[in-house]
Short mmCIF file of C-alpha atoms and ligand atoms in Angstrom, two decimals:
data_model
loop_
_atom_site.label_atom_id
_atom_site.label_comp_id
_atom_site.label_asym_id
_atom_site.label_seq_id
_atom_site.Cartn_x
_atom_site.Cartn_y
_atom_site.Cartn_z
CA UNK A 17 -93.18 -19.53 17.49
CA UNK A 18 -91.01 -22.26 17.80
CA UNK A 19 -92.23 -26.10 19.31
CA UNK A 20 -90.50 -29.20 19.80
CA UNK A 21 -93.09 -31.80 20.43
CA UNK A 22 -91.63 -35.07 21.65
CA UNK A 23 -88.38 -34.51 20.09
CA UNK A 24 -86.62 -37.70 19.73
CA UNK A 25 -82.90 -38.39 18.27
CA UNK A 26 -80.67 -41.79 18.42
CA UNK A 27 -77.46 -41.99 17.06
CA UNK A 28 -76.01 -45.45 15.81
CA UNK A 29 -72.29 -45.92 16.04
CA UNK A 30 -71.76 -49.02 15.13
CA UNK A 31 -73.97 -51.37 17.30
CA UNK A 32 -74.40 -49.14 19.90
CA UNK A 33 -77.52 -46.85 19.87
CA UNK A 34 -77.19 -43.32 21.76
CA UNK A 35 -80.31 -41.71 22.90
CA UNK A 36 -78.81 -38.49 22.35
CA UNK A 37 -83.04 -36.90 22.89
CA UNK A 38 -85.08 -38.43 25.00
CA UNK A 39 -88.97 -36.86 24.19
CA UNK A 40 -87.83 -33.03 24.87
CA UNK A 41 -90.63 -30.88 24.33
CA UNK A 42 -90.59 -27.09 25.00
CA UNK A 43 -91.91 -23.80 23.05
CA UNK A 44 -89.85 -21.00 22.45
CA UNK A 45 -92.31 -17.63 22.46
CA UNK A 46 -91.56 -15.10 19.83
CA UNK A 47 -89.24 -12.08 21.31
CA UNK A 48 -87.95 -14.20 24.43
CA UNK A 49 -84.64 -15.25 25.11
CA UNK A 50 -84.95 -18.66 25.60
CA UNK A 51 -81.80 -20.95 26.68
CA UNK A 52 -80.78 -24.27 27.78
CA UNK A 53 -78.65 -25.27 30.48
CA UNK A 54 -76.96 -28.99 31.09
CA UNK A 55 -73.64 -31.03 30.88
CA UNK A 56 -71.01 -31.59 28.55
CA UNK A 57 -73.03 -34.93 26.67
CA UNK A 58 -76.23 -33.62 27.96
CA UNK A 59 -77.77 -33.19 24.66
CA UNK A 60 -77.96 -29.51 23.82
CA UNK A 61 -76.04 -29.48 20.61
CA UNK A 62 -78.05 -32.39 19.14
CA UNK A 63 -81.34 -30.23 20.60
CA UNK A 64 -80.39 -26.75 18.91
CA UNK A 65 -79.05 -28.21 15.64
CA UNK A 66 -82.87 -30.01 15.40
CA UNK A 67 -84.19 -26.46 15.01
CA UNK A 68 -82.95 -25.81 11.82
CA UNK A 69 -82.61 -29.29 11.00
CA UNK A 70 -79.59 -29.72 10.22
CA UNK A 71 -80.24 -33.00 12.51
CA UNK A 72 -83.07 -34.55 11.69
CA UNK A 73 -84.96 -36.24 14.75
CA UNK A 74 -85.48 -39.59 14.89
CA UNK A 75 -89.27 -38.62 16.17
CA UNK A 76 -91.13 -35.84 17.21
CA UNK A 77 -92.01 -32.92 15.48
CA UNK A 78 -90.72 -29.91 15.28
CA UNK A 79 -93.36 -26.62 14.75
CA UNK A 80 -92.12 -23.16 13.34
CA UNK A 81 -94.70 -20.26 12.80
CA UNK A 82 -97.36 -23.53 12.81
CA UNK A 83 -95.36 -25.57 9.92
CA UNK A 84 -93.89 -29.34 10.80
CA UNK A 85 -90.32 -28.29 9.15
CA UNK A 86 -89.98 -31.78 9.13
CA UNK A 87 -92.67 -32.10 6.20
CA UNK A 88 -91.14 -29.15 4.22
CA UNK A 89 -89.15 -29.53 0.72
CA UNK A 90 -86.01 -29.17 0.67
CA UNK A 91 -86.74 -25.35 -1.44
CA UNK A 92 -89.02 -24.60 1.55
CA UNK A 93 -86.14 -25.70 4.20
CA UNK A 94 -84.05 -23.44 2.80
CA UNK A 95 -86.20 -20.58 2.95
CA UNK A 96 -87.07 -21.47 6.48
CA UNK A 97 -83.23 -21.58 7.49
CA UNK A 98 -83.09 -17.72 6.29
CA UNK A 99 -85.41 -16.82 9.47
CA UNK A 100 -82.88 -18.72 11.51
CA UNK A 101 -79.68 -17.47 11.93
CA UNK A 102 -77.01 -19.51 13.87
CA UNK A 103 -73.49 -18.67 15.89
CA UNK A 104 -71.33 -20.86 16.84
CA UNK A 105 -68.39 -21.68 19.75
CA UNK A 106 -65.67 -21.39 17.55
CA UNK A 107 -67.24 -18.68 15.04
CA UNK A 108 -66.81 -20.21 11.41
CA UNK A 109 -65.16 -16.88 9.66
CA UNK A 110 -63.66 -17.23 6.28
CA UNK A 111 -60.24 -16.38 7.19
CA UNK A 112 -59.39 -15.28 3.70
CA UNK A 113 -62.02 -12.90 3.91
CA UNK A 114 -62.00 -9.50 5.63
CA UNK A 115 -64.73 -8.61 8.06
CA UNK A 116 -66.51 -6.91 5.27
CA UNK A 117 -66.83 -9.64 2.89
CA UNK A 118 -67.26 -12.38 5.55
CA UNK A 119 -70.58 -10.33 6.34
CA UNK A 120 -71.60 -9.80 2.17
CA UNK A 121 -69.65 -13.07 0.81
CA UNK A 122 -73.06 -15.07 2.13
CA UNK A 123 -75.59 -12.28 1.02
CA UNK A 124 -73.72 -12.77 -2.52
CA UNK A 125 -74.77 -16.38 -2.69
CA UNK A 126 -77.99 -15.85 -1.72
CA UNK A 127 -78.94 -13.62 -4.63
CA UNK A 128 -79.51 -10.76 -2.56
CA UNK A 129 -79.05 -7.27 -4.88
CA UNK A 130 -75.25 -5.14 -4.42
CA UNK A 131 -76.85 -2.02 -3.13
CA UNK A 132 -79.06 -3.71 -0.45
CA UNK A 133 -75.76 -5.75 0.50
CA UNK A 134 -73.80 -2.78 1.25
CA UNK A 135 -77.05 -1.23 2.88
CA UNK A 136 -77.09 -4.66 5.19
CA UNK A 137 -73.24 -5.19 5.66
CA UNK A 138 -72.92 -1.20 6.94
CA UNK A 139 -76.05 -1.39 9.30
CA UNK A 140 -75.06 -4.81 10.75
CA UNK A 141 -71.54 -3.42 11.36
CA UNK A 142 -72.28 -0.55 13.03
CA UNK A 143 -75.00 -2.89 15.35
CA UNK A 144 -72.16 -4.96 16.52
CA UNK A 145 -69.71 -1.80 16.43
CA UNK A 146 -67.52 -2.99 14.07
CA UNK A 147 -67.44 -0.13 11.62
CA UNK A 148 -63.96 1.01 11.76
CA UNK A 149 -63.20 -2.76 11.24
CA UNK A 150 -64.30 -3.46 8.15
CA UNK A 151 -61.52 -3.95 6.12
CA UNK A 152 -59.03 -6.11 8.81
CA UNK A 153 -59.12 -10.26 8.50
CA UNK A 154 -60.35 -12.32 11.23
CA UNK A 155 -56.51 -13.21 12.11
CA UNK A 156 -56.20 -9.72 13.37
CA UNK A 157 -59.27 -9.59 15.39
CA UNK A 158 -59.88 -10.79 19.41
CA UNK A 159 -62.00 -13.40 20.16
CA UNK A 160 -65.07 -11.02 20.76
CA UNK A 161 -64.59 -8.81 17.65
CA UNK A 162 -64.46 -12.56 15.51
CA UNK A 163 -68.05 -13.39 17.62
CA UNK A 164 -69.55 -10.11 16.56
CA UNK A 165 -68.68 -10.65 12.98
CA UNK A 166 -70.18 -14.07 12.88
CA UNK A 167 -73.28 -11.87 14.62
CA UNK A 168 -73.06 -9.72 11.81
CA UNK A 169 -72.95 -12.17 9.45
CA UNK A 170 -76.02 -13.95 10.74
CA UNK A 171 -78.16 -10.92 11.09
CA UNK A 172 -77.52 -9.44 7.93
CA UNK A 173 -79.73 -12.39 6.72
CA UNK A 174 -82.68 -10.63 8.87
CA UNK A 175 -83.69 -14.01 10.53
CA UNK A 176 -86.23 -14.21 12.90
CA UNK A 177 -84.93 -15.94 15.10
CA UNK A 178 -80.82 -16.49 16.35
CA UNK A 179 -79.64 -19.53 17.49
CA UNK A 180 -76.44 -19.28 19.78
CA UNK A 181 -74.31 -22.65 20.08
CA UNK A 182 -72.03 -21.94 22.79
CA UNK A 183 -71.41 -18.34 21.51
CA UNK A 184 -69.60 -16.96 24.79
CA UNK A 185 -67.91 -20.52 26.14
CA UNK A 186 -64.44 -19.44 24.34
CA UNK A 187 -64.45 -16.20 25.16
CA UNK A 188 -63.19 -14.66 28.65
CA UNK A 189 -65.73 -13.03 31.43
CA UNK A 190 -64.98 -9.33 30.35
CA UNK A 191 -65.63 -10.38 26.43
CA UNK A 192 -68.08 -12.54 27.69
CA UNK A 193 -70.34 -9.87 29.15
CA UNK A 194 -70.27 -7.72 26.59
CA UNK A 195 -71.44 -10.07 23.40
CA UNK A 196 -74.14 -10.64 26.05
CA UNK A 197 -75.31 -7.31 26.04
CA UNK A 198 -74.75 -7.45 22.51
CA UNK A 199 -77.54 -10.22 22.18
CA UNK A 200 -79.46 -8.35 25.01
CA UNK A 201 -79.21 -5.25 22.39
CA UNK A 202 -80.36 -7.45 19.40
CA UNK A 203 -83.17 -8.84 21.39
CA UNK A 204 -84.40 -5.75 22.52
CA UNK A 205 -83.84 -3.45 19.42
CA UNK A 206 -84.30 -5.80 16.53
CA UNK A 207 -87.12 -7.73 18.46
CA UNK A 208 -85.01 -10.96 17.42
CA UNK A 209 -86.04 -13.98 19.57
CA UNK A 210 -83.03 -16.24 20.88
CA UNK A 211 -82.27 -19.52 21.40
CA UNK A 212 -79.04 -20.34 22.87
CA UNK A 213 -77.27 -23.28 24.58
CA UNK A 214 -74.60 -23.17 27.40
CA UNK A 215 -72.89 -24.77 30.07
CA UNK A 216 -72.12 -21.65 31.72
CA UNK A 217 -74.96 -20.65 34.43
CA UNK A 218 -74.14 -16.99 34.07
CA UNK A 219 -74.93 -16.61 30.76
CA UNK A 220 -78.50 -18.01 31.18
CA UNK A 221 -78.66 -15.66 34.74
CA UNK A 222 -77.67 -12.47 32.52
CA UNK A 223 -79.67 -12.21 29.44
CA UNK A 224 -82.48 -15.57 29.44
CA UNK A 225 -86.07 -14.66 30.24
CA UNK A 226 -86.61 -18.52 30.44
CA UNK A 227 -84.50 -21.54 31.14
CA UNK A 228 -84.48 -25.61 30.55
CA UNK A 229 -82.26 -27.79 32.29
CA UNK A 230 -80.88 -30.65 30.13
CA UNK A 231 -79.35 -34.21 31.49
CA UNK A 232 -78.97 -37.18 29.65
CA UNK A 233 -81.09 -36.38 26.70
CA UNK A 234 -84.17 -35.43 28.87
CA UNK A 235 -85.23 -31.70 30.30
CA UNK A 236 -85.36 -31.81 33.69
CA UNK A 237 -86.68 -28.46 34.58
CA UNK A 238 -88.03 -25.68 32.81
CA UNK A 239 -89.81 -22.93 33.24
CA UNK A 240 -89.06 -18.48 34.02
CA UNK A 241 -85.37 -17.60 34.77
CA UNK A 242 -86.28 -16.16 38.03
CA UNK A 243 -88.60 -18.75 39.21
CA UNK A 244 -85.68 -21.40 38.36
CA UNK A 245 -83.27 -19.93 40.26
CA UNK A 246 -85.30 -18.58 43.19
CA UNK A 247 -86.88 -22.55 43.78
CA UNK A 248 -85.10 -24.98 41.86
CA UNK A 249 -86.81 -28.17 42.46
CA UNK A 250 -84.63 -30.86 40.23
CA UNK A 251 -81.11 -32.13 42.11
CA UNK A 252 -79.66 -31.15 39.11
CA UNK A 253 -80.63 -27.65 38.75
CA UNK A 254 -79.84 -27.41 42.57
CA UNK A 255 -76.35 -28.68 41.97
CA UNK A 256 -75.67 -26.36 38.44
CA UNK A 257 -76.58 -23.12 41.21
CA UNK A 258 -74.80 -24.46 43.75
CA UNK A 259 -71.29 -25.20 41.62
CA UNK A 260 -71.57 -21.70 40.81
CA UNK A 261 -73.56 -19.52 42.98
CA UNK A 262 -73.33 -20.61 46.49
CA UNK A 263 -71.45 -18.75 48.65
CA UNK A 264 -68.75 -21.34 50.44
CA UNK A 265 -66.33 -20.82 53.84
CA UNK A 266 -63.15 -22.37 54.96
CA UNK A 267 -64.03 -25.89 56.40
CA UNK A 268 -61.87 -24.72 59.61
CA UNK A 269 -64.74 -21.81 60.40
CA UNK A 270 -67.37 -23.69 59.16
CA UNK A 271 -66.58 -26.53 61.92
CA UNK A 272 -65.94 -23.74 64.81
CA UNK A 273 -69.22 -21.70 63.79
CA UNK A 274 -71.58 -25.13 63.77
CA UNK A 275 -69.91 -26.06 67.48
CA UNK A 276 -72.49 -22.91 68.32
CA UNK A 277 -75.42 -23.32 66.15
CA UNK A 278 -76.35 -24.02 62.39
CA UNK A 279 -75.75 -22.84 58.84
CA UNK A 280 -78.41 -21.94 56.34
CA UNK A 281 -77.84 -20.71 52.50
CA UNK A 282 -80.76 -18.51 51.95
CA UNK A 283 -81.60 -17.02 48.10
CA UNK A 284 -84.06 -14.40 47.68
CA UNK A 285 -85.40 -12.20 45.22
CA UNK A 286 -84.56 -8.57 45.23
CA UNK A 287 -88.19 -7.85 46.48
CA UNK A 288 -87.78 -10.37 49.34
CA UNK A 289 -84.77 -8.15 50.74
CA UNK A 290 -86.70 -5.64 51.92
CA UNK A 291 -88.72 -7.95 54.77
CA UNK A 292 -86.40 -8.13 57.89
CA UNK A 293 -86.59 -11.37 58.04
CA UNK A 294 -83.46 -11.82 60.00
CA UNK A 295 -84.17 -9.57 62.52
CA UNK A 296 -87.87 -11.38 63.11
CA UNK A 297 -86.24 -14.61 63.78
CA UNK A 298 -83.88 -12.64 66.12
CA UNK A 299 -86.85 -11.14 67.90
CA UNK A 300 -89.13 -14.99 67.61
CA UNK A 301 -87.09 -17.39 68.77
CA UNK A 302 -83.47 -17.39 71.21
CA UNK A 303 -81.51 -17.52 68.16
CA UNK A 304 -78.72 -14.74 66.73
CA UNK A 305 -78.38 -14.64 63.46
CA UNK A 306 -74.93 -13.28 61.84
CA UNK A 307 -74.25 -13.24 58.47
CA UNK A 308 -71.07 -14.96 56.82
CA UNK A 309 -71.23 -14.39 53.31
CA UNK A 310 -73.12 -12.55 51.01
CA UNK A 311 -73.82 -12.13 47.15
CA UNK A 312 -75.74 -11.02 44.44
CA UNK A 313 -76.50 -12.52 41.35
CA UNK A 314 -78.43 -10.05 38.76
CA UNK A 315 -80.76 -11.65 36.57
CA UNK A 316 -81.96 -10.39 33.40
CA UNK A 317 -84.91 -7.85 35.07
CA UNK A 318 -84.38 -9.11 38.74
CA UNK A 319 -81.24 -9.32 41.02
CA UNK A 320 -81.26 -12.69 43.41
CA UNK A 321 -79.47 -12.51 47.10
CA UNK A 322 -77.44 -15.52 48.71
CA UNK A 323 -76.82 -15.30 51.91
CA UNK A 324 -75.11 -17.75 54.44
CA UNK A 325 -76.06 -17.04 57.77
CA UNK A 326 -74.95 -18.66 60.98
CA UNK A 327 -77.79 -19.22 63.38
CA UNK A 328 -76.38 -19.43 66.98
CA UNK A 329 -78.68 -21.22 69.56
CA UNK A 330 -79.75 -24.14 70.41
CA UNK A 331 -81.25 -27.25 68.42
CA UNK A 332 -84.89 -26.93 68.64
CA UNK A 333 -84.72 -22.82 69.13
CA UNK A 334 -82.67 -22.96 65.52
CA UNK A 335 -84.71 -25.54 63.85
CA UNK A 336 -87.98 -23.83 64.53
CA UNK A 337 -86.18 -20.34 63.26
CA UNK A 338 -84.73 -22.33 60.06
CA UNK A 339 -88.87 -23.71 59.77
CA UNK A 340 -89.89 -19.93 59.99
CA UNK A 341 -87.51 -19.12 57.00
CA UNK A 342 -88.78 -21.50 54.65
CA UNK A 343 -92.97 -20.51 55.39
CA UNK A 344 -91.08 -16.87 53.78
CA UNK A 345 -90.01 -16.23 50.21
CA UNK A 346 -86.99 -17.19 50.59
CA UNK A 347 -85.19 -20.58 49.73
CA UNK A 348 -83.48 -22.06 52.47
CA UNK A 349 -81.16 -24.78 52.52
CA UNK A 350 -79.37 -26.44 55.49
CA UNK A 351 -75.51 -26.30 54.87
CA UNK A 352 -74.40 -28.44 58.09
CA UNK A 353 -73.06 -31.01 55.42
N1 LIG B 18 -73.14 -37.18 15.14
C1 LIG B 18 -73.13 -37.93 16.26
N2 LIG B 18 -72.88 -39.24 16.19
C2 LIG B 18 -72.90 -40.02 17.29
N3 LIG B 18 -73.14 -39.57 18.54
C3 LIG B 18 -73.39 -38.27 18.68
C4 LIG B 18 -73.38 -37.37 17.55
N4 LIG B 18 -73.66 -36.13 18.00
C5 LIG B 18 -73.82 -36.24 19.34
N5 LIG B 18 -73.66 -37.51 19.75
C6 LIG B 18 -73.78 -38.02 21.14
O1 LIG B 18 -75.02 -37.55 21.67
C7 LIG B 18 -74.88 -37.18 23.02
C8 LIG B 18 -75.26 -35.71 23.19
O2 LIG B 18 -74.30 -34.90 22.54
P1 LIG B 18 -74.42 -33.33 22.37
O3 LIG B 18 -73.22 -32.85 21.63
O4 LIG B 18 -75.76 -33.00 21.84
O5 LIG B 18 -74.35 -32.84 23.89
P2 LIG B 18 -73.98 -31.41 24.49
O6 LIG B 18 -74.82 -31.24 25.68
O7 LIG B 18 -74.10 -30.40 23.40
O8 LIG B 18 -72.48 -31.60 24.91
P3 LIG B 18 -71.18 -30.76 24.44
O9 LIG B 18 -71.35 -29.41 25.05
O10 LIG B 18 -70.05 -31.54 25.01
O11 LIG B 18 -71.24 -30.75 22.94
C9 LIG B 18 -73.44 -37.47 23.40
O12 LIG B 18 -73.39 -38.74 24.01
C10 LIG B 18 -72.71 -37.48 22.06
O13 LIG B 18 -71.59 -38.29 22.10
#
């Protein structure tokens, strides 16, 4: 539905020329969730503002529904930027307006006849559950309740696709989790595809069917949500999971418990938990394996286990059982650093 082909964009400030894109290609499928992962600087504003052009890459195409947008008048852009809807960070309400008319103000300007804005405006209201809302200004609203305005606002154009520019990264985890099942909703119900951008790992885990991993102007990694975070092959998608997601000790047990044996991190997917895999490599090899810390992480249709287990024994007894572990489905990684 959506292509970037060798997506290019430089910015000049002053003398100095910033590769802000470096070739990123990637397709987004129609009805996914799509989303992008990286750094502060990484290059993910610059990538989702290309979709809708309001940047222009320096090179590259970019493909929607089989059109080079790039190649399209500006009449034709505009139409085009009605199937895309956008949210932002930092929501963009008119703060003049009350929640009603910051949902019909745009509709207004766009032409669009009084009875089908009030049919719009009430449907995309109750969506986002902000019926009994309607008349109160975005100065008395919560973070959240401004974010499903703007969410309002951008599907009572009926895009085709939403784009989502940091939509959660102000909000806190509780509010958080609940504009994502808001999108999850939107995605499911509406059939809306989504493309969003984030620095926050949870927010790809919770609602993104598949992932890219941006640094420095380049993606590193792409490819299914679980598959990502199951076997991420890239140091930087390794590091992004770890920051977040691994499971960590005191260093004062850590030293005591590796006087004895080793460490291992192990992620699996929720299918993988049902092999006893710790108990075979307590039966294989003279090794006991006790388990420090556990988690869960649940992905959009899968849950993912972390586990740090100690492995007490001796060197070549506990190498050979950390060897068995990774010829499993599980992803091991040594954590005697
Ligand atoms: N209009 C601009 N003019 C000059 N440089 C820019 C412009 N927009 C972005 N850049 C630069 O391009 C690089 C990528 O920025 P971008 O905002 O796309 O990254 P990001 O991953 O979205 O980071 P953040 O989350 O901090 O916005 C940065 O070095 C940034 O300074």
């Amino acid at each position: 539905m959506i292509e970037l082909n060798h997506v290019s964009k430089t910015f000049q400030v002053g003398k100095k020329k910033i590769e802000a894109l470096k070739d990123v290609s990637l397709t987004i499928r129609k009805g996914e969730i799509f989303g992008v992962i990286g750094f502060s600087g990484a290059g993910k504003s610059t990538l989702i503002r290309c979709i809708n052009l309001l940047e222009r890459p320096t090179s590259g195409h970019v493909i929607v529904d089989d059109k080079d947008i790039l190649k399209l008048s500006k009449r034709d852009l505009l139409k085009l930027r009605r199937k895309i809807g956008m949210i932002f960070q930092g929501y963009n309400l008119l703060e003049t307006a009350s929640v009603y008319e910051n949902i019909a103000i745009p509709l207004k300007l766009e032409g669009v006849a009084k009875d089908e804005i009030e049919r719009r405006t009430e449907k995309y209201l109750d969506i986002v559950g902000l019926t009994d809302r309607r008349d109160a200004y975005p100065s008395q609203l919560s973070g959240g309740q401004k974010q499903r305005v703007a969410i309002a606002r951008a599907l009572a154009h009926e895009p085709e696709v939403l784009l989502s520019d940091e939509a959660t990264s102000a909000l806190d985890p509780n509010t958080t989790e609940s504009i994502l099942e808001l999108l999850l909703k939107i995605n499911a119900e509406l059939g809306i595809t989504i493309f969003l951008i984030t620095h926050e790992l949870n927010v790809i885990q919770r609602v993104c069917d598949r992932v890219a991993v941006m640094e420095k102007g380049q993606i590193v990694e792409q490819g299914s949500v679980v598959d990502i975070f199951a076997r991420p092959k890239e140091a930087m998608t390794q590091q992004f999971i770890r920051n977040e997601s691994r499971l960590s000790i005191p260093e004062s047990i850590r030293r005591d418990l590796l006087k004895s044996g080793r460490l291992v991190n192990l992620t699996f997917l929720g299918e993988s938990a049902k092999d006893p895999f710790l108990a075979t490599v307590a039966k294989k090899f003279d090794v006991l394996p006790s388990i420090i810390a556990g988690g869960i992480d649940q992905l959009k249709d899968q849950s993912i286990g972390n586990l740090l287990v100690h492995l007490k024994g001796d060197r070549s007894e506990t190498e050979a059982a950390i060897q068995y572990l990774k010829q499993q489905e599980i992803l091991v990684e040594e954590a005697d650093y």
